[in-house]
Tab-separated table of C-alpha atoms in Angstrom:
chain	number	residue	atom	x	y	z
A	1	MET	CA	113.987	98.403	111.324
A	2	ASP	CA	117.245	100.226	112.151
A	3	ARG	CA	117.549	100.662	115.911
A	4	ARG	CA	118.522	104.340	115.575
A	5	VAL	CA	115.382	105.042	113.565
A	6	PHE	CA	113.260	103.281	116.147
A	7	LEU	CA	114.807	105.238	119.016
A	8	LYS	CA	114.548	108.537	117.147
A	9	TYR	CA	110.823	108.230	116.532
A	10	SER	CA	110.133	106.688	119.920
A	11	VAL	CA	111.547	109.844	121.495
A	12	LEU	CA	109.541	112.084	119.181
A	13	ALA	CA	106.397	110.180	119.956
A	14	SER	CA	106.875	110.343	123.701
A	15	ALA	CA	107.108	114.106	123.425
A	16	SER	CA	103.955	114.365	121.351
A	17	PHE	CA	101.744	111.651	122.776
A	18	PRO	CA	101.142	111.098	126.492
A	19	LEU	CA	101.353	107.561	127.697
A	20	GLY	CA	97.896	106.827	126.938
A	21	GLN	CA	102.838	119.539	81.593
A	22	TRP	CA	101.411	116.384	80.799
A	23	ASP	CA	97.714	116.024	79.930
A	24	GLY	CA	96.763	112.464	79.103
A	25	MET	CA	95.251	109.442	80.766
A	26	ILE	CA	97.908	106.889	81.651
A	27	GLY	CA	98.060	103.344	82.832
A	28	LYS	CA	100.120	100.191	82.582
A	29	ASN	CA	102.314	99.225	79.643
A	30	GLU	CA	103.114	102.808	78.608
A	31	SER	CA	106.576	103.458	80.059
A	32	PRO	CA	108.946	101.620	82.403
A	33	SER	CA	110.057	104.840	84.100
A	34	THR	CA	108.037	106.534	86.826
A	35	ALA	CA	110.149	109.661	86.320
A	36	SER	CA	108.217	110.556	83.150
A	37	GLU	CA	104.996	111.167	85.064
A	38	PRO	CA	104.255	114.331	87.074
A	39	ILE	CA	105.387	114.311	90.677
A	40	CYS	CA	102.967	116.337	92.782
A	41	MET	CA	102.711	117.389	96.387
A	42	PHE	CA	99.496	116.926	98.324
A	43	VAL	CA	99.148	120.503	99.526
A	44	LYS	CA	97.197	119.794	102.723
A	45	PRO	CA	100.069	120.980	105.012
A	46	LEU	CA	100.245	124.267	103.075
A	47	GLU	CA	96.583	125.237	103.160
A	48	LYS	CA	97.138	128.221	105.455
A	49	TYR	CA	99.213	129.904	102.750
A	50	GLY	CA	97.925	131.784	99.722
A	51	TYR	CA	97.895	130.320	96.228
A	52	ASP	CA	100.959	132.305	95.150
A	53	ASP	CA	102.946	131.200	98.206
A	54	ILE	CA	101.985	127.562	97.633
A	55	ALA	CA	103.090	127.859	94.027
A	56	THR	CA	106.422	129.336	95.117
A	57	LEU	CA	106.994	126.581	97.671
A	58	LEU	CA	106.315	123.788	95.177
A	59	SER	CA	108.330	125.454	92.433
A	60	GLU	CA	111.344	126.121	94.656
A	61	ALA	CA	111.225	122.530	95.922
A	62	GLY	CA	111.198	121.182	92.363
A	63	PHE	CA	107.735	119.641	92.017
A	64	ASP	CA	105.917	119.227	88.703
A	65	GLY	CA	102.475	119.915	90.117
A	66	ALA	CA	100.014	120.018	92.982
A	67	ASP	CA	97.510	117.539	94.360
A	68	ILE	CA	94.820	119.909	95.666
A	69	SER	CA	92.359	119.211	98.461
A	70	PHE	CA	88.943	119.892	96.898
A	71	ARG	CA	86.638	119.221	99.815
A	72	LYS	CA	85.082	120.669	102.934
A	73	ASN	CA	87.805	122.462	104.931
A	74	GLY	CA	90.241	121.902	102.046
A	75	LEU	CA	92.249	124.412	100.048
A	76	ILE	CA	89.283	124.574	97.656
A	77	VAL	CA	85.791	124.100	99.094
A	78	PRO	CA	82.945	122.893	96.850
A	79	GLU	CA	80.748	125.948	97.460
A	80	THR	CA	83.240	128.364	95.840
A	81	ALA	CA	85.189	125.946	93.652
A	82	GLY	CA	83.910	127.405	90.398
A	83	VAL	CA	85.745	130.624	91.225
A	84	GLU	CA	88.593	129.491	93.472
A	85	LEU	CA	89.867	126.418	91.619
A	86	PRO	CA	90.684	128.440	88.464
A	87	LYS	CA	92.446	131.032	90.665
A	88	ALA	CA	94.577	128.361	92.343
A	89	ILE	CA	95.439	126.690	89.048
A	90	LYS	CA	96.364	130.026	87.455
A	91	ALA	CA	98.737	130.811	90.332
A	92	LEU	CA	100.370	127.392	89.994
A	93	GLU	CA	100.640	127.641	86.213
A	94	LYS	CA	102.569	130.894	86.579
A	95	LYS	CA	105.270	128.742	88.177
A	96	ASN	CA	104.951	126.053	85.458
A	97	LEU	CA	103.098	123.716	87.813
A	98	SER	CA	100.185	121.524	86.749
A	99	VAL	CA	97.174	120.255	88.693
A	100	PRO	CA	96.528	116.757	87.333
A	101	MET	CA	94.822	115.494	90.487
A	102	VAL	CA	92.641	116.540	93.417
A	103	VAL	CA	91.371	114.968	96.627
A	104	SER	CA	87.577	115.034	96.948
A	105	GLU	CA	84.823	113.799	99.239
A	106	ILE	CA	82.909	112.099	96.424
A	107	THR	CA	81.642	108.676	97.436
A	108	SER	CA	78.502	108.237	95.337
A	109	PRO	CA	77.205	109.319	91.925
A	110	LYS	CA	73.782	109.972	93.450
A	111	GLU	CA	74.761	112.824	95.739
A	112	PRO	CA	73.405	116.088	94.253
A	113	GLU	CA	76.788	117.842	94.220
A	114	THR	CA	78.817	114.973	92.704
A	115	GLU	CA	78.337	115.762	89.029
A	116	ASP	CA	78.795	119.499	89.602
A	117	MET	CA	82.131	118.826	91.308
A	118	ILE	CA	83.241	116.564	88.477
A	119	ARG	CA	82.284	119.196	85.904
A	120	ILE	CA	84.363	121.803	87.730
A	121	MET	CA	87.354	119.450	87.778
A	122	VAL	CA	87.062	118.664	84.081
A	123	ASP	CA	86.511	122.309	83.118
A	124	ASN	CA	89.795	123.133	84.835
A	125	GLY	CA	91.826	120.339	83.287
A	126	VAL	CA	91.929	117.968	86.257
A	127	LYS	CA	92.354	114.358	85.066
A	128	TYR	CA	92.153	112.431	88.336
A	129	TYR	CA	90.368	112.692	91.657
A	130	ARG	CA	90.539	110.681	94.833
A	131	LEU	CA	87.270	109.553	96.383
A	132	GLY	CA	86.346	110.402	99.940
A	133	ALA	CA	86.511	107.853	102.749
A	134	ILE	CA	83.918	105.080	102.667
A	135	ASN	CA	83.126	103.295	105.919
A	136	TYR	CA	81.500	99.916	106.289
A	137	ASP	CA	77.894	99.741	107.454
A	138	LYS	CA	78.014	97.854	110.742
A	139	LYS	CA	74.326	97.002	110.441
A	140	GLN	CA	74.999	94.535	107.642
A	141	SER	CA	77.645	92.005	106.728
A	142	ILE	CA	80.805	93.130	105.011
A	143	ARG	CA	80.039	90.844	102.075
A	144	LYS	CA	76.600	92.394	101.565
A	145	HIS	CA	77.941	95.929	101.877
A	146	LEU	CA	80.705	95.184	99.379
A	147	ASP	CA	78.101	94.102	96.837
A	148	ILE	CA	76.201	97.362	97.408
A	149	LEU	CA	79.412	99.355	96.966
A	150	LYS	CA	80.282	97.380	93.862
A	151	THR	CA	77.046	98.560	92.226
A	152	ARG	CA	77.638	102.120	93.405
A	153	MET	CA	81.175	102.166	92.016
A	154	SER	CA	79.957	100.863	88.652
A	155	GLU	CA	77.492	103.757	88.499
A	156	LEU	CA	80.198	106.232	89.479
A	157	CYS	CA	82.443	104.767	86.789
A	158	GLU	CA	79.748	105.442	84.204
A	159	LEU	CA	79.494	109.052	85.364
A	160	ASN	CA	83.272	109.450	85.174
A	161	ALA	CA	83.288	107.974	81.669
A	162	ARG	CA	80.747	110.566	80.500
A	163	HIS	CA	83.111	113.292	81.673
A	164	ASN	CA	86.384	111.530	80.779
A	165	ILE	CA	87.899	111.660	84.269
A	166	HIS	CA	89.382	109.008	86.550
A	167	GLY	CA	88.293	108.499	90.173
A	168	ALA	CA	90.212	106.359	92.653
A	169	ILE	CA	89.778	104.733	96.057
A	170	GLN	CA	92.831	105.254	98.265
A	171	ASN	CA	93.881	102.298	100.385
A	172	HIS	CA	94.134	103.752	103.874
A	173	ALA	CA	95.057	101.896	107.055
A	174	GLY	CA	92.147	101.417	109.440
A	175	MET	CA	88.666	99.940	109.219
A	176	GLY	CA	87.325	101.612	106.081
A	177	LEU	CA	86.994	100.443	102.511
A	178	GLY	CA	90.404	99.917	100.946
A	179	ALA	CA	92.396	99.186	104.106
A	180	PRO	CA	93.246	95.595	103.058
A	181	VAL	CA	93.297	96.603	99.342
A	182	TRP	CA	91.538	93.439	98.159
A	183	ASP	CA	88.143	94.890	99.123
A	184	ALA	CA	88.739	97.950	96.938
A	185	CYS	CA	89.776	95.614	94.118
A	186	TYR	CA	86.499	93.756	94.530
A	187	VAL	CA	84.249	96.798	94.313
A	188	VAL	CA	85.968	98.146	91.191
A	189	GLN	CA	86.431	94.847	89.368
A	190	ASP	CA	83.521	95.492	86.985
A	191	CYS	CA	84.668	99.064	86.257
A	192	ASP	CA	86.723	100.319	83.351
A	193	PRO	CA	90.096	101.102	85.020
A	194	LYS	CA	90.408	104.164	82.811
A	195	TYR	CA	87.605	105.793	84.775
A	196	LEU	CA	87.618	104.189	88.238
A	197	GLY	CA	90.357	102.452	90.139
A	198	ILE	CA	92.689	102.550	93.112
A	199	GLN	CA	95.104	105.252	94.267
A	200	TYR	CA	97.755	103.043	95.772
A	201	ASP	CA	99.432	104.160	99.001
A	202	VAL	CA	102.341	101.891	99.902
A	203	ARG	CA	102.729	103.392	103.397
A	204	HIS	CA	99.202	102.374	104.387
A	205	ALA	CA	99.539	99.040	102.598
A	206	VAL	CA	102.630	98.131	104.620
A	207	ALA	CA	101.037	99.300	107.872
A	208	GLU	CA	98.117	96.933	107.229
A	209	GLY	CA	99.830	94.102	105.349
A	210	MET	CA	103.448	94.038	106.569
A	211	GLY	CA	104.788	90.894	104.893
A	212	SER	CA	101.843	90.323	102.544
A	213	TRP	CA	101.459	93.813	101.047
A	214	PRO	CA	103.140	92.855	97.718
A	215	LEU	CA	100.313	90.374	97.090
A	216	ALA	CA	97.696	93.087	97.474
A	217	LEU	CA	99.719	95.388	95.223
A	218	GLU	CA	99.853	92.699	92.525
A	219	MET	CA	96.088	92.327	92.805
A	220	ALA	CA	95.538	96.072	92.397
A	221	LEU	CA	97.982	96.760	89.549
A	222	ASP	CA	95.415	96.807	86.744
A	223	TYR	CA	93.458	99.533	88.551
A	224	ILE	CA	96.304	101.849	89.539
A	225	HIS	CA	96.334	105.131	87.614
A	226	THR	CA	97.640	107.347	90.436
A	227	THR	CA	99.744	106.715	93.520
A	228	CYS	CA	100.499	108.520	96.750
A	229	ILE	CA	103.594	107.915	98.783
A	230	LYS	CA	105.009	108.381	102.263
A	231	ASP	CA	106.987	106.422	104.865
A	232	PHE	CA	106.399	105.453	108.499
A	233	ALA	CA	107.902	103.927	111.611
A	234	TRP	CA	106.248	101.927	114.374
A	235	ILE	CA	106.348	103.768	117.704
A	236	PRO	CA	105.265	102.656	121.189
A	237	ASN	CA	101.902	103.922	122.367
A	238	GLU	CA	101.126	102.629	125.860
A	239	LYS	CA	101.146	98.808	125.470
A	240	LYS	CA	100.708	98.935	121.710
A	241	PHE	CA	102.511	100.338	118.689
A	242	ARG	CA	101.164	102.898	116.255
A	243	PRO	CA	102.440	104.068	112.857
A	244	LEU	CA	104.075	107.488	112.709
A	245	THR	CA	104.628	109.028	109.278
A	246	VAL	CA	108.262	110.093	108.784
A	247	PRO	CA	110.325	111.583	105.935
A	248	LEU	CA	110.792	109.278	102.951
A	249	GLY	CA	113.556	106.744	103.438
A	250	GLU	CA	113.638	107.095	107.236
A	251	GLY	CA	110.985	104.488	108.007
A	252	ILE	CA	110.360	100.819	107.325
A	253	VAL	CA	108.622	100.787	103.924
A	254	ASP	CA	110.512	98.561	101.481
A	255	PHE	CA	110.643	100.977	98.567
A	256	ASP	CA	113.076	98.781	96.629
A	257	LYS	CA	110.438	96.055	96.499
A	258	TYR	CA	107.670	98.536	95.750
A	259	PHE	CA	109.378	100.067	92.734
A	260	GLU	CA	110.593	96.671	91.570
A	261	ILE	CA	106.975	95.491	91.296
A	262	LEU	CA	105.852	98.644	89.499
A	263	LYS	CA	108.706	98.474	87.003
A	264	MET	CA	108.284	94.774	86.307
A	265	ARG	CA	104.713	95.494	85.239
A	266	ASN	CA	105.559	98.813	83.568
A	267	ILE	CA	103.195	100.748	85.831
A	268	THR	CA	103.513	104.513	85.479
A	269	ALA	CA	101.279	107.021	87.194
A	270	PRO	CA	101.216	110.576	88.506
A	271	VAL	CA	102.353	110.457	92.112
A	272	SER	CA	101.362	112.589	95.083
A	273	ILE	CA	103.942	112.893	97.859
A	274	HIS	CA	102.277	113.315	101.246
A	275	TYR	CA	103.913	115.171	104.128
A	276	GLU	CA	102.137	113.968	107.234
A	277	TYR	CA	104.752	115.172	109.663
A	278	SER	CA	105.461	118.688	110.893
A	279	LEU	CA	107.189	120.968	108.402
A	280	LEU	CA	107.891	123.582	111.089
A	281	ASN	CA	109.082	123.238	114.661
A	282	GLU	CA	107.482	125.146	117.517
A	283	SER	CA	109.669	128.232	117.205
A	284	GLN	CA	109.516	128.330	113.403
A	285	ALA	CA	105.725	128.398	113.560
A	286	ASN	CA	106.020	131.958	114.920
A	287	TYR	CA	108.183	133.180	112.034
A	288	SER	CA	106.923	135.445	109.277
A	289	ILE	CA	105.439	133.750	106.212
A	290	ALA	CA	108.612	134.424	104.230
A	291	GLU	CA	110.810	132.898	106.934
A	292	GLN	CA	108.507	129.904	107.326
A	293	MET	CA	108.761	129.233	103.596
A	294	LYS	CA	112.557	129.225	103.815
A	295	CYS	CA	112.318	126.544	106.506
A	296	ILE	CA	109.776	124.431	104.619
A	297	ILE	CA	111.446	124.257	101.204
A	298	PRO	CA	114.400	122.032	102.283
A	299	LYS	CA	111.990	119.522	103.841
A	300	LEU	CA	109.901	119.413	100.698
A	301	LYS	CA	113.064	118.929	98.630
A	302	HIS	CA	114.249	116.085	100.861
A	303	ASP	CA	111.303	113.809	100.148
A	304	LEU	CA	111.157	114.784	96.477
A	305	VAL	CA	114.849	114.029	95.915
A	306	THR	CA	114.539	110.798	97.897
A	307	TYR	CA	111.547	109.736	95.819
A	308	LYS	CA	113.424	110.377	92.566
A	309	GLU	CA	116.450	108.434	93.771
A	310	MET	CA	114.350	105.461	94.872
A	311	SER	CA	112.147	105.350	91.792
A	312	ASN	CA	115.110	105.619	89.400
A	313	LYS	CA	117.069	102.717	90.852
A	314	LYS	CA	117.676	99.964	88.329
A	315	VAL	CA	115.814	96.705	89.004
């Protein structure tokens, strides 16, 4: 990692932490260019704004669509989704933005609200959803729990197939299902990838796998129908290091290798760019909504332009 990058984010960390129009299913072997698929923003950092303001921000930044949080405390909450999701989508469509994907809390087909949520997604043209976090049951072995989850995912896949929608497990650094990637591959291996798979997140894969992450990516390729992307740097935290998400291209993720693997296997997928760092500084947070939006748009553009440049490099 470049020493200047390390020092930059070490200083930031010390200040923040005390010492202590596309509409089809896609998959592999359809196109060698990731640029043909919609590039969305995961709108979590914008949830305090209204639908029209979010649409303006994404449109001005140059995005193709939005990845909406459809969950408790999200932009759209399940209890009012039947009314609010169409409103949000209508506001985005006015700016020629699509909503191909959402982030949900669905983890099982047997929960009473699961099928209702899927119906709402499908009725509003959503093609993909991300599952909620699934934690391991510490009262039983990991192997046994994986077998239980494998059955559950097969049942969820069947439900998705009935509604023609794709659900995906995100690989997320930590101790939950999907952190090492191979475990998510195991639980979906009996599923039709068209309806259940993995939303691959290279930032979290590198944080967990460092040198071995390309192996896990190769293992997951057949199940990748959506991706999410961000970058990170390691920063000191007492006697340890922790990952800090940073703007794309300013961290340690080897994006050249990442896109090389995707292109070699002709993997194309709608992508969600995640902004897990502050879009406003302390003083800007007190600005009017209009002034805040002026500050946010260049940051959104930065990662979008960087993503396009990286993904369009020739292998």
